[in-house]
Amino acid sequence: GAVVSQHPSWVICKSGTSVKIECRSLDFQATTMFWYRQFPKQSLMLMATSNEGSKATYEQGVEKDKFLINHASLTLSTLTVTSAHPEDSSFYICSASVMEDQGGLYGYTFGSGTRLTVV
Amino acid sequence: GQNIDQPTEMTATEGAIVQINCTYQTSGFNGLFWYQQHAGEAPTFLSYNVLDGLEEKGRFSSFLSRSKGYSYLLLKELQMKDSASYLCAALNSNYQLIWGAGTKLIIKP
């Protein structure tokens, strides 16, 4: 259980265009979704945290107008990279917190990631 | 500040045992995670420790010492498919995950 489906797996886009990445929780309700970016041979970098029905909280240095996050339902969160540039090429991963029935934190489950290449 | 330290790369032999260490400094602590990540893929959950001690799951075990800010992941009977990066992440008092840079484990025949 606790599966997050992320699409697309990879995308190539032209510089200046926008790309939308979707993450769906398939068998649980994802109240909180985390969006990460990972450059080659580096660790995960948290970009933003989104809670269903409210505005996302962005980490320092992440442009909220460039990386638009929508978390309109408990099963869907989207990240849109607007006016993409080659430096935005990266591996983008979403993650949701999974709670135990008793309310405690069980862990975090990740989407399969999206490899974005901007040319 | 908050940081996680783990070795950049380790090499081990198929069938052997390897221990990957992780030290952490966070503002508060709510547990430590280990994830496995193969190249080009998302991380997959291995273990979560919040109490001191060793937790064993098959070939993988994870240890935590809260007083020392230290954890290790122990992999036994190494297989070639265990070649991957292993990420250590600590959960702080705000329930934010602080990630290490990962340890690339290379398994040789």
mmCIF file of C-alpha atoms in Angstrom:
data_model
loop_
_atom_site.group_PDB
_atom_site.id
_atom_site.type_symbol
_atom_site.label_atom_id
_atom_site.label_comp_id
_atom_site.label_asym_id
_atom_site.label_seq_id
_atom_site.Cartn_x
_atom_site.Cartn_y
_atom_site.Cartn_z
ATOM 1 C CA GLY A 1 0.000 0.000 0.000
ATOM 2 C CA ALA A 2 0.882 3.715 0.127
ATOM 3 C CA VAL A 3 1.810 4.102 -3.522
ATOM 4 C CA VAL A 4 2.453 7.426 -5.207
ATOM 5 C CA SER A 5 2.186 7.447 -8.987
ATOM 6 C CA GLN A 6 4.247 10.138 -10.705
ATOM 7 C CA HIS A 7 3.956 11.150 -14.348
ATOM 8 C CA PRO A 8 5.614 11.663 -16.695
ATOM 9 C CA SER A 9 8.710 9.563 -16.051
ATOM 10 C CA TRP A 10 10.729 11.686 -18.379
ATOM 11 C CA VAL A 11 10.112 14.749 -20.508
ATOM 12 C CA ILE A 12 12.114 16.811 -22.960
ATOM 13 C CA CYS A 13 10.919 20.338 -23.581
ATOM 14 C CA LYS A 14 12.080 23.435 -25.347
ATOM 15 C CA SER A 15 13.455 26.357 -23.406
ATOM 16 C CA GLY A 16 10.703 28.793 -22.491
ATOM 17 C CA THR A 17 7.896 26.261 -22.343
ATOM 18 C CA SER A 18 6.103 24.933 -19.255
ATOM 19 C CA VAL A 19 5.992 21.383 -17.980
ATOM 20 C CA LYS A 20 3.517 19.873 -15.543
ATOM 21 C CA ILE A 21 4.397 16.935 -13.308
ATOM 22 C CA GLU A 22 1.639 15.019 -11.529
ATOM 23 C CA CYS A 23 1.750 12.926 -8.409
ATOM 24 C CA ARG A 24 -1.225 10.847 -7.359
ATOM 25 C CA SER A 25 -1.613 8.867 -4.169
ATOM 26 C CA LEU A 26 -3.305 5.676 -5.270
ATOM 27 C CA ASP A 27 -4.449 3.985 -2.075
ATOM 28 C CA PHE A 28 -4.194 6.599 0.639
ATOM 29 C CA GLN A 29 -4.844 10.265 1.216
ATOM 30 C CA ALA A 30 -1.775 12.439 0.907
ATOM 31 C CA THR A 31 -2.414 15.381 3.175
ATOM 32 C CA THR A 32 1.135 16.588 2.721
ATOM 33 C CA MET A 33 3.236 16.287 -0.409
ATOM 34 C CA PHE A 34 6.903 17.142 -0.654
ATOM 35 C CA TRP A 35 8.595 18.124 -3.902
ATOM 36 C CA TYR A 36 12.299 17.442 -4.334
ATOM 37 C CA ARG A 37 14.877 18.131 -6.980
ATOM 38 C CA GLN A 38 17.990 16.045 -7.390
ATOM 39 C CA PHE A 39 20.972 16.919 -9.539
ATOM 40 C CA PRO A 40 23.390 14.174 -10.613
ATOM 41 C CA LYS A 41 25.459 12.718 -7.776
ATOM 42 C CA GLN A 42 23.782 15.020 -5.263
ATOM 43 C CA SER A 43 21.277 14.445 -2.519
ATOM 44 C CA LEU A 44 17.619 15.289 -2.559
ATOM 45 C CA MET A 45 16.903 19.001 -2.251
ATOM 46 C CA LEU A 46 13.531 19.918 -0.838
ATOM 47 C CA MET A 47 11.844 22.536 -3.011
ATOM 48 C CA ALA A 48 8.501 22.924 -1.326
ATOM 49 C CA THR A 49 5.941 21.361 0.962
ATOM 50 C CA SER A 50 2.302 21.418 -0.014
ATOM 51 C CA ASN A 51 -0.710 20.743 2.133
ATOM 52 C CA GLU A 52 -4.057 19.926 0.592
ATOM 53 C CA GLY A 53 -6.169 23.011 0.135
ATOM 54 C CA SER A 54 -3.544 25.555 1.109
ATOM 55 C CA LYS A 55 -0.618 27.358 -0.480
ATOM 56 C CA ALA A 56 2.688 25.552 -0.696
ATOM 57 C CA THR A 57 5.606 26.479 1.512
ATOM 58 C CA TYR A 58 8.740 27.013 -0.531
ATOM 59 C CA GLU A 59 12.294 26.531 0.625
ATOM 60 C CA GLN A 60 14.675 29.436 0.552
ATOM 61 C CA GLY A 61 15.991 30.089 -2.935
ATOM 62 C CA VAL A 62 13.137 28.340 -4.744
ATOM 63 C CA GLU A 63 11.105 30.690 -6.931
ATOM 64 C CA LYS A 64 7.438 30.122 -6.218
ATOM 65 C CA ASP A 65 6.394 31.878 -9.430
ATOM 66 C CA LYS A 66 8.557 29.554 -11.459
ATOM 67 C CA PHE A 67 7.681 26.316 -9.707
ATOM 68 C CA LEU A 68 3.927 26.337 -9.311
ATOM 69 C CA ILE A 69 2.530 23.756 -6.929
ATOM 70 C CA ASN A 70 -1.118 22.831 -6.710
ATOM 71 C CA HIS A 71 -2.486 20.424 -4.137
ATOM 72 C CA ALA A 72 -6.203 20.750 -4.724
ATOM 73 C CA SER A 73 -7.194 17.291 -3.529
ATOM 74 C CA LEU A 74 -6.004 14.641 -1.101
ATOM 75 C CA THR A 75 -4.913 12.418 -3.970
ATOM 76 C CA LEU A 76 -3.336 14.815 -6.450
ATOM 77 C CA SER A 77 -0.503 17.301 -6.327
ATOM 78 C CA THR A 78 1.100 18.940 -9.345
ATOM 79 C CA LEU A 79 4.336 20.803 -9.968
ATOM 80 C CA THR A 80 4.513 23.066 -13.006
ATOM 81 C CA VAL A 81 7.888 24.306 -14.131
ATOM 82 C CA THR A 82 7.118 27.527 -15.955
ATOM 83 C CA SER A 83 9.335 29.080 -18.626
ATOM 84 C CA ALA A 84 11.782 26.232 -18.267
ATOM 85 C CA HIS A 85 15.468 26.785 -18.956
ATOM 86 C CA PRO A 86 18.323 24.308 -19.391
ATOM 87 C CA GLU A 87 19.435 24.885 -15.798
ATOM 88 C CA ASP A 88 16.070 23.503 -14.671
ATOM 89 C CA SER A 89 17.021 20.130 -16.125
ATOM 90 C CA SER A 90 16.969 17.776 -13.175
ATOM 91 C CA PHE A 91 15.285 14.797 -11.562
ATOM 92 C CA TYR A 92 12.088 15.870 -9.807
ATOM 93 C CA ILE A 93 10.574 13.594 -7.169
ATOM 94 C CA CYS A 94 7.441 13.896 -5.087
ATOM 95 C CA SER A 95 6.997 12.303 -1.700
ATOM 96 C CA ALA A 96 4.060 11.920 0.637
ATOM 97 C CA SER A 97 3.971 11.266 4.335
ATOM 98 C CA VAL A 98 2.163 8.097 5.297
ATOM 99 C CA MET A 99 0.434 7.944 8.630
ATOM 100 C CA GLU A 100 -0.342 4.914 10.743
ATOM 101 C CA ASP A 101 -3.927 4.122 11.630
ATOM 102 C CA GLN A 102 -3.220 5.335 15.135
ATOM 103 C CA GLY A 103 -2.142 8.703 13.764
ATOM 104 C CA GLY A 104 1.609 8.376 14.111
ATOM 105 C CA LEU A 105 4.043 8.801 11.246
ATOM 106 C CA TYR A 106 4.792 5.561 9.437
ATOM 107 C CA GLY A 107 7.160 6.919 6.859
ATOM 108 C CA TYR A 108 7.474 8.563 3.498
ATOM 109 C CA THR A 109 6.699 7.123 0.113
ATOM 110 C CA PHE A 110 8.159 8.480 -3.095
ATOM 111 C CA GLY A 111 6.921 8.822 -6.623
ATOM 112 C CA SER A 112 9.071 7.241 -9.312
ATOM 113 C CA GLY A 113 10.542 10.590 -10.329
ATOM 114 C CA THR A 114 10.503 12.711 -13.472
ATOM 115 C CA ARG A 115 13.626 13.286 -15.514
ATOM 116 C CA LEU A 116 13.261 16.765 -17.039
ATOM 117 C CA THR A 117 15.568 17.829 -19.850
ATOM 118 C CA VAL A 118 15.241 21.348 -21.194
ATOM 119 C CA VAL A 119 16.848 21.946 -24.563
ATOM 120 C CA GLY B 1 22.947 24.303 11.583
ATOM 121 C CA GLN B 2 21.506 20.995 10.553
ATOM 122 C CA ASN B 3 23.540 18.468 8.654
ATOM 123 C CA ILE B 4 23.964 14.825 7.884
ATOM 124 C CA ASP B 5 27.349 13.234 7.249
ATOM 125 C CA GLN B 6 27.891 9.945 5.495
ATOM 126 C CA PRO B 7 30.748 8.607 3.379
ATOM 127 C CA THR B 8 30.614 9.489 -0.289
ATOM 128 C CA GLU B 9 31.502 6.062 -1.619
ATOM 129 C CA MET B 10 32.235 2.560 -0.358
ATOM 130 C CA THR B 11 33.332 -0.620 -2.093
ATOM 131 C CA ALA B 12 32.596 -4.151 -0.935
ATOM 132 C CA THR B 13 32.745 -7.689 -2.251
ATOM 133 C CA GLU B 14 29.782 -9.847 -3.195
ATOM 134 C CA GLY B 15 28.794 -12.059 -0.272
ATOM 135 C CA ALA B 16 30.503 -9.859 2.300
ATOM 136 C CA ILE B 17 29.130 -7.465 4.945
ATOM 137 C CA VAL B 18 29.283 -3.674 4.769
ATOM 138 C CA GLN B 19 28.385 -0.995 7.314
ATOM 139 C CA ILE B 20 27.428 2.493 6.174
ATOM 140 C CA ASN B 21 27.697 5.105 8.908
ATOM 141 C CA CYS B 22 25.720 8.291 9.310
ATOM 142 C CA THR B 23 26.033 11.086 11.837
ATOM 143 C CA TYR B 24 23.448 13.783 12.204
ATOM 144 C CA GLN B 25 22.861 17.141 13.806
ATOM 145 C CA THR B 26 19.324 18.428 13.710
ATOM 146 C CA SER B 27 17.083 20.822 15.586
ATOM 147 C CA GLY B 28 15.170 18.228 17.529
ATOM 148 C CA PHE B 29 14.870 14.635 16.437
ATOM 149 C CA ASN B 30 11.955 12.453 15.457
ATOM 150 C CA GLY B 31 13.687 9.523 13.871
ATOM 151 C CA LEU B 32 16.144 8.458 11.225
ATOM 152 C CA PHE B 33 15.452 6.916 7.845
ATOM 153 C CA TRP B 34 17.549 4.904 5.443
ATOM 154 C CA TYR B 35 16.630 4.790 1.772
ATOM 155 C CA GLN B 36 18.104 2.944 -1.171
ATOM 156 C CA GLN B 37 18.323 4.716 -4.511
ATOM 157 C CA HIS B 38 19.379 3.141 -7.769
ATOM 158 C CA ALA B 39 20.653 5.459 -10.469
ATOM 159 C CA GLY B 40 17.835 7.267 -12.233
ATOM 160 C CA GLU B 41 15.210 5.992 -9.841
ATOM 161 C CA ALA B 42 13.407 7.375 -6.813
ATOM 162 C CA PRO B 43 14.463 6.340 -3.302
ATOM 163 C CA THR B 44 12.882 3.279 -1.739
ATOM 164 C CA PHE B 45 12.337 2.920 1.983
ATOM 165 C CA LEU B 46 14.634 0.608 3.920
ATOM 166 C CA SER B 47 14.252 1.428 7.595
ATOM 167 C CA TYR B 48 13.092 3.874 10.231
ATOM 168 C CA ASN B 49 14.615 4.079 13.712
ATOM 169 C CA VAL B 50 13.361 6.343 16.438
ATOM 170 C CA LEU B 51 14.525 4.394 19.506
ATOM 171 C CA ASP B 52 18.077 3.384 20.329
ATOM 172 C CA GLY B 53 19.134 -0.030 19.212
ATOM 173 C CA LEU B 54 19.338 -2.367 16.296
ATOM 174 C CA GLU B 55 16.454 -3.263 14.003
ATOM 175 C CA GLU B 56 16.899 -6.189 11.682
ATOM 176 C CA LYS B 57 15.033 -6.782 8.440
ATOM 177 C CA GLY B 58 16.399 -9.749 6.581
ATOM 178 C CA ARG B 59 19.803 -8.930 5.138
ATOM 179 C CA PHE B 60 19.525 -5.288 6.179
ATOM 180 C CA SER B 61 19.832 -3.948 9.726
ATOM 181 C CA SER B 62 19.807 -0.392 11.012
ATOM 182 C CA PHE B 63 21.206 0.918 14.283
ATOM 183 C CA LEU B 64 20.555 4.166 16.114
ATOM 184 C CA SER B 65 22.240 5.920 19.021
ATOM 185 C CA ARG B 66 20.374 9.124 19.826
ATOM 186 C CA SER B 67 22.896 10.260 22.426
ATOM 187 C CA LYS B 68 25.693 10.057 19.868
ATOM 188 C CA GLY B 69 23.718 11.338 16.887
ATOM 189 C CA TYR B 70 24.789 8.236 15.032
ATOM 190 C CA SER B 71 23.260 5.547 12.897
ATOM 191 C CA TYR B 72 24.491 2.805 10.650
ATOM 192 C CA LEU B 73 23.028 0.572 7.985
ATOM 193 C CA LEU B 74 24.403 -2.955 7.897
ATOM 194 C CA LEU B 75 24.083 -5.003 4.736
ATOM 195 C CA LYS B 76 24.851 -8.722 4.917
ATOM 196 C CA GLU B 77 25.416 -11.323 2.205
ATOM 197 C CA LEU B 78 25.907 -8.600 -0.354
ATOM 198 C CA GLN B 79 24.478 -9.139 -3.800
ATOM 199 C CA MET B 80 25.323 -7.311 -6.997
ATOM 200 C CA LYS B 81 21.848 -5.764 -7.001
ATOM 201 C CA ASP B 82 22.741 -3.995 -3.750
ATOM 202 C CA SER B 83 24.941 -1.633 -5.768
ATOM 203 C CA ALA B 84 23.155 1.680 -5.235
ATOM 204 C CA SER B 85 23.266 4.882 -3.268
ATOM 205 C CA TYR B 86 22.133 4.716 0.337
ATOM 206 C CA LEU B 87 20.595 7.857 1.755
ATOM 207 C CA CYS B 88 20.437 8.713 5.426
ATOM 208 C CA ALA B 89 17.758 11.209 6.476
ATOM 209 C CA ALA B 90 16.910 12.592 9.912
ATOM 210 C CA LEU B 91 13.516 13.940 10.862
ATOM 211 C CA ASN B 92 13.763 17.103 12.935
ATOM 212 C CA SER B 93 11.335 18.542 15.467
ATOM 213 C CA ASN B 94 9.342 20.238 12.685
ATOM 214 C CA TYR B 95 9.006 16.897 10.920
ATOM 215 C CA GLN B 96 11.280 18.066 8.149
ATOM 216 C CA LEU B 97 13.537 15.466 6.584
ATOM 217 C CA ILE B 98 17.174 16.490 6.516
ATOM 218 C CA TRP B 99 18.953 14.446 3.853
ATOM 219 C CA GLY B 100 22.512 13.268 3.635
ATOM 220 C CA ALA B 101 24.276 13.367 0.274
ATOM 221 C CA GLY B 102 24.151 9.588 0.010
ATOM 222 C CA THR B 103 26.751 6.841 0.016
ATOM 223 C CA LYS B 104 27.414 5.168 -3.289
ATOM 224 C CA LEU B 105 27.997 1.476 -2.647
ATOM 225 C CA ILE B 106 29.940 -0.444 -5.270
ATOM 226 C CA ILE B 107 29.776 -4.235 -5.115
ATOM 227 C CA LYS B 108 32.557 -6.193 -6.797
ATOM 228 C CA PRO B 109 32.342 -9.880 -7.728
#
